[in-house]
Short mmCIF file of C-alpha atoms in Angstrom, two decimals:
data_model
loop_
_atom_site.label_atom_id
_atom_site.label_comp_id
_atom_site.label_asym_id
_atom_site.label_seq_id
_atom_site.Cartn_x
_atom_site.Cartn_y
_atom_site.Cartn_z
CA MET A 1218 -7.34 1.92 41.21
CA ALA A 1219 -8.85 5.17 39.89
CA ARG A 1220 -5.46 6.86 39.71
CA SER A 1221 -3.86 4.06 37.69
CA SER A 1222 -6.71 3.78 35.18
CA SER A 1223 -6.79 7.55 34.65
CA GLY A 1224 -3.03 7.46 34.09
CA ILE A 1225 -3.46 4.71 31.52
CA VAL A 1226 -6.17 6.69 29.74
CA ALA A 1227 -3.99 9.81 29.74
CA GLY A 1228 -1.05 7.82 28.38
CA LEU A 1229 -3.15 6.24 25.63
CA THR A 1230 -4.57 9.65 24.70
CA ALA A 1231 -1.08 11.14 24.47
CA ALA A 1232 0.12 8.20 22.36
CA ALA A 1233 -2.87 8.51 20.01
CA LEU A 1234 -2.26 12.25 19.64
CA ALA A 1235 1.41 11.60 18.82
CA VAL A 1236 0.42 9.03 16.16
CA VAL A 1237 -2.09 11.44 14.59
CA CYS A 1238 0.50 14.24 14.51
CA PHE A 1239 3.08 11.92 12.95
CA LEU A 1240 0.62 10.73 10.28
CA ALA A 1241 -0.39 14.32 9.50
CA TYR A 1242 3.27 15.26 9.10
CA GLN A 1243 3.91 12.19 6.93
CA ALA A 1244 0.92 12.99 4.72
CA SER A 1245 2.00 16.60 4.25
CA ALA A 1246 5.62 15.60 3.56
CA ASN A 1247 4.53 13.09 0.90
CA ALA A 1248 1.90 15.28 -0.76
CA PRO A 1249 2.62 16.13 -4.39
CA ASP A 1250 3.41 19.76 -5.18
CA SER A 1251 0.13 20.06 -7.07
CA VAL A 1252 -1.76 19.45 -3.83
CA VAL A 1253 0.45 21.60 -1.62
CA ALA A 1254 0.55 24.59 -3.99
CA PRO A 1255 -2.26 24.56 -6.56
CA SER A 1256 -1.17 25.49 -10.07
CA ALA A 1257 -2.51 28.58 -11.78
CA GLN A 1258 -2.64 26.67 -15.06
CA ALA A 1259 -5.99 25.40 -16.25
CA SER A 1260 -6.10 21.68 -16.76
CA GLY A 1261 -7.22 20.57 -20.18
CA PRO A 1262 -6.59 17.95 -22.79
CA SER A 1263 -2.99 17.19 -23.53
CA ALA A 1264 -1.44 17.68 -26.95
CA GLN A 1265 0.98 14.81 -26.29
CA PRO A 1266 0.59 11.48 -28.09
CA SER A 1267 -1.25 8.90 -26.01
CA GLY A 1268 1.82 6.63 -25.83
CA LYS A 1269 3.72 9.05 -23.58
CA PRO A 1270 2.88 10.06 -20.02
CA ASP A 1271 0.60 13.06 -19.63
CA ALA A 1272 2.58 15.66 -17.68
CA SER A 1273 -0.64 17.36 -16.52
CA LYS A 1274 -1.79 14.18 -14.71
CA GLN A 1275 -1.20 13.93 -11.01
CA PRO A 1276 1.61 11.38 -10.66
CA LEU A 1277 0.18 9.90 -7.47
CA ALA A 1278 -3.47 9.81 -8.59
CA VAL A 1279 -5.32 6.51 -8.38
CA PRO A 1280 -4.85 4.77 -11.75
CA GLU A 1281 -7.73 4.95 -14.17
CA ASP A 1282 -9.32 1.61 -15.02
CA SER A 1283 -8.71 0.35 -11.49
CA ASP A 1284 -12.36 -0.50 -10.80
CA THR A 1285 -14.49 1.45 -8.32
CA GLY A 1286 -15.44 1.47 -4.66
CA ALA A 1287 -13.33 0.78 -1.60
CA ARG A 1288 -10.27 -1.19 -2.72
CA VAL A 1289 -6.52 -1.66 -2.68
CA VAL A 1290 -4.90 -0.87 -6.04
CA TYR A 1291 -1.50 -2.40 -6.84
CA ALA A 1292 0.27 -0.99 -9.93
CA LEU A 1293 2.90 -3.52 -11.03
CA LYS A 1294 4.97 -1.21 -13.25
CA ASP A 1295 4.93 1.70 -10.82
CA ARG A 1296 5.61 -0.49 -7.77
CA ARG A 1297 2.96 1.51 -5.94
CA VAL A 1298 -0.13 0.76 -3.88
CA TRP A 1299 -3.17 2.95 -3.23
CA ILE A 1300 -5.70 2.42 -0.47
CA VAL A 1301 -8.92 3.85 -1.90
CA GLY A 1302 -12.01 4.70 0.16
CA GLY A 1303 -15.61 4.18 -0.87
CA GLN A 1304 -15.91 7.75 -2.16
CA GLU A 1305 -13.08 7.18 -4.69
CA GLN A 1306 -10.56 9.15 -2.62
CA ALA A 1307 -7.02 7.87 -2.13
CA LEU A 1308 -6.63 7.43 1.61
CA ARG A 1309 -2.95 6.53 1.27
CA THR A 1310 -0.38 5.69 -1.40
CA PHE A 1311 3.11 4.26 -1.03
CA THR A 1312 5.84 2.43 -2.90
CA VAL A 1313 6.44 -1.29 -2.50
CA MET A 1314 9.12 -3.84 -3.33
CA PRO A 1315 7.51 -6.46 -5.57
CA SER A 1316 8.08 -10.17 -5.15
CA THR A 1317 9.60 -12.42 -7.81
CA VAL A 1318 6.16 -13.75 -8.78
CA ASP A 1319 3.57 -11.19 -9.92
CA PRO A 1320 -0.19 -11.68 -10.05
CA LEU A 1321 -1.90 -11.08 -13.38
CA PRO A 1322 -3.78 -7.78 -13.69
CA GLY A 1323 -7.34 -8.24 -12.47
CA VAL A 1324 -9.71 -8.01 -9.52
CA TYR A 1325 -9.06 -10.16 -6.45
CA GLN A 1326 -10.28 -10.43 -2.87
CA VAL A 1327 -8.28 -10.73 0.33
CA THR A 1328 -8.42 -14.46 1.15
CA SER A 1329 -6.41 -14.67 4.37
CA ARG A 1330 -4.29 -12.68 6.80
CA SER A 1331 -1.53 -13.41 9.31
CA GLY A 1332 -0.37 -11.12 12.07
CA SER A 1333 3.27 -12.22 12.27
CA ILE A 1334 5.10 -15.06 10.50
CA LYS A 1335 8.42 -15.90 8.88
CA GLY A 1336 8.42 -15.01 5.17
CA SER A 1337 9.55 -17.44 2.48
CA ASP A 1338 12.82 -15.48 2.38
CA GLY A 1339 13.44 -16.16 6.09
CA VAL A 1340 12.64 -12.59 7.21
CA MET A 1341 10.13 -12.07 10.05
CA ILE A 1342 7.13 -10.25 8.59
CA GLU A 1343 3.89 -8.82 9.92
CA HIS A 1344 0.46 -7.76 8.72
CA VAL A 1345 0.36 -10.29 5.88
CA VAL A 1346 -2.63 -9.74 3.58
CA ARG A 1347 -2.94 -12.51 0.94
CA PHE A 1348 -5.07 -12.05 -2.18
CA ALA A 1349 -3.87 -14.36 -4.99
CA ASN A 1350 -2.03 -17.58 -5.86
CA VAL A 1351 0.20 -18.04 -8.90
CA ASP A 1352 1.66 -21.49 -9.54
CA ASP A 1353 1.31 -22.49 -5.87
CA VAL A 1354 2.93 -19.23 -4.69
CA ALA A 1355 0.76 -17.16 -2.34
CA ILE A 1356 0.77 -13.47 -3.29
CA GLY A 1357 0.23 -10.89 -0.57
CA PHE A 1358 1.28 -7.64 1.02
CA SER A 1359 3.52 -7.64 4.09
CA ALA A 1360 5.99 -5.58 6.08
CA ALA A 1361 9.34 -6.82 7.36
CA GLN A 1362 9.58 -6.37 11.10
CA ASP A 1363 13.04 -4.85 10.61
CA ASN A 1364 11.37 -2.34 8.18
CA SER A 1365 13.58 -3.48 5.28
CA MET A 1366 12.40 -3.61 1.69
CA LYS A 1367 15.23 -5.63 0.13
CA ARG A 1368 15.02 -6.76 -3.48
CA PRO A 1369 14.16 -10.47 -3.40
CA ASP A 1370 16.52 -13.14 -4.71
CA PRO A 1371 15.42 -13.64 -8.37
CA ALA A 1372 16.26 -17.35 -8.14
CA VAL A 1373 13.62 -17.92 -5.42
CA LYS A 1374 9.87 -17.83 -6.13
CA THR A 1375 8.34 -15.51 -3.55
CA GLY A 1376 4.99 -13.75 -3.42
CA GLY A 1377 5.51 -11.14 -0.71
CA VAL A 1378 4.96 -7.55 -1.83
CA ARG A 1379 6.92 -5.67 0.85
CA MET A 1380 6.14 -2.28 2.28
CA LYS A 1381 7.27 -0.16 5.21
CA ARG A 1382 5.75 -1.01 8.60
CA THR A 1383 3.64 2.17 8.79
CA ASP A 1384 2.15 1.32 5.39
CA GLY A 1385 1.67 -2.28 6.53
CA ASN A 1386 -0.30 -1.03 9.54
CA ALA A 1387 -2.61 0.95 7.25
CA MET A 1388 -3.02 -2.04 4.91
CA TRP A 1389 -3.81 -4.34 7.83
CA THR A 1390 -6.51 -1.99 9.12
CA PHE A 1391 -8.11 -1.50 5.69
CA ALA A 1392 -7.76 -4.85 3.90
CA THR A 1393 -9.78 -7.35 5.89
CA VAL A 1394 -10.79 -10.75 4.47
CA GLY A 1395 -13.06 -10.17 1.46
CA ALA A 1396 -11.70 -6.68 0.69
CA LYS A 1397 -11.18 -5.91 -3.00
CA VAL A 1398 -7.63 -5.81 -4.43
CA VAL A 1399 -7.19 -4.56 -8.00
CA VAL A 1400 -3.93 -5.27 -9.80
CA VAL A 1401 -3.14 -3.03 -12.78
CA PRO A 1402 -0.19 -3.30 -15.20
#
């Protein structure tokens, strides 16, 4: 018995180490250049009109006016999600494929979750995190088990905001029932 349990522990430790190394690689590969190689330029106010993007802003920074505290931020226009910790640090950010029905900008809470189900488009999905309803369509984050992020059929009302499975795993761990979800334009 002792040999088999120590083998299991060793295997689990090796698997955990591999996951941590993979996530560290993924984080470094997706880090913006401004984080990898700090700029020598001083940051200051921009001379650009307010209607245009500010080139000095970090493109992957958590959007301003996205509330405070631990939360999930979903930017509709950017098709991007941020998982934000309690100290206002972005723990993770990733792109998503929006559904055909969008929630209105505002503050929501996670209302329910499902481990694995068939999506309204017939695709098997996992780590479903629901946070809103629009015209009887449940809106939530999910990952297709085949890791696809296909554009949904515009003729069908769907509420699944799709992400890659690794991002879905992070969402599932962070966004428990009651967690705050902030939708910004």
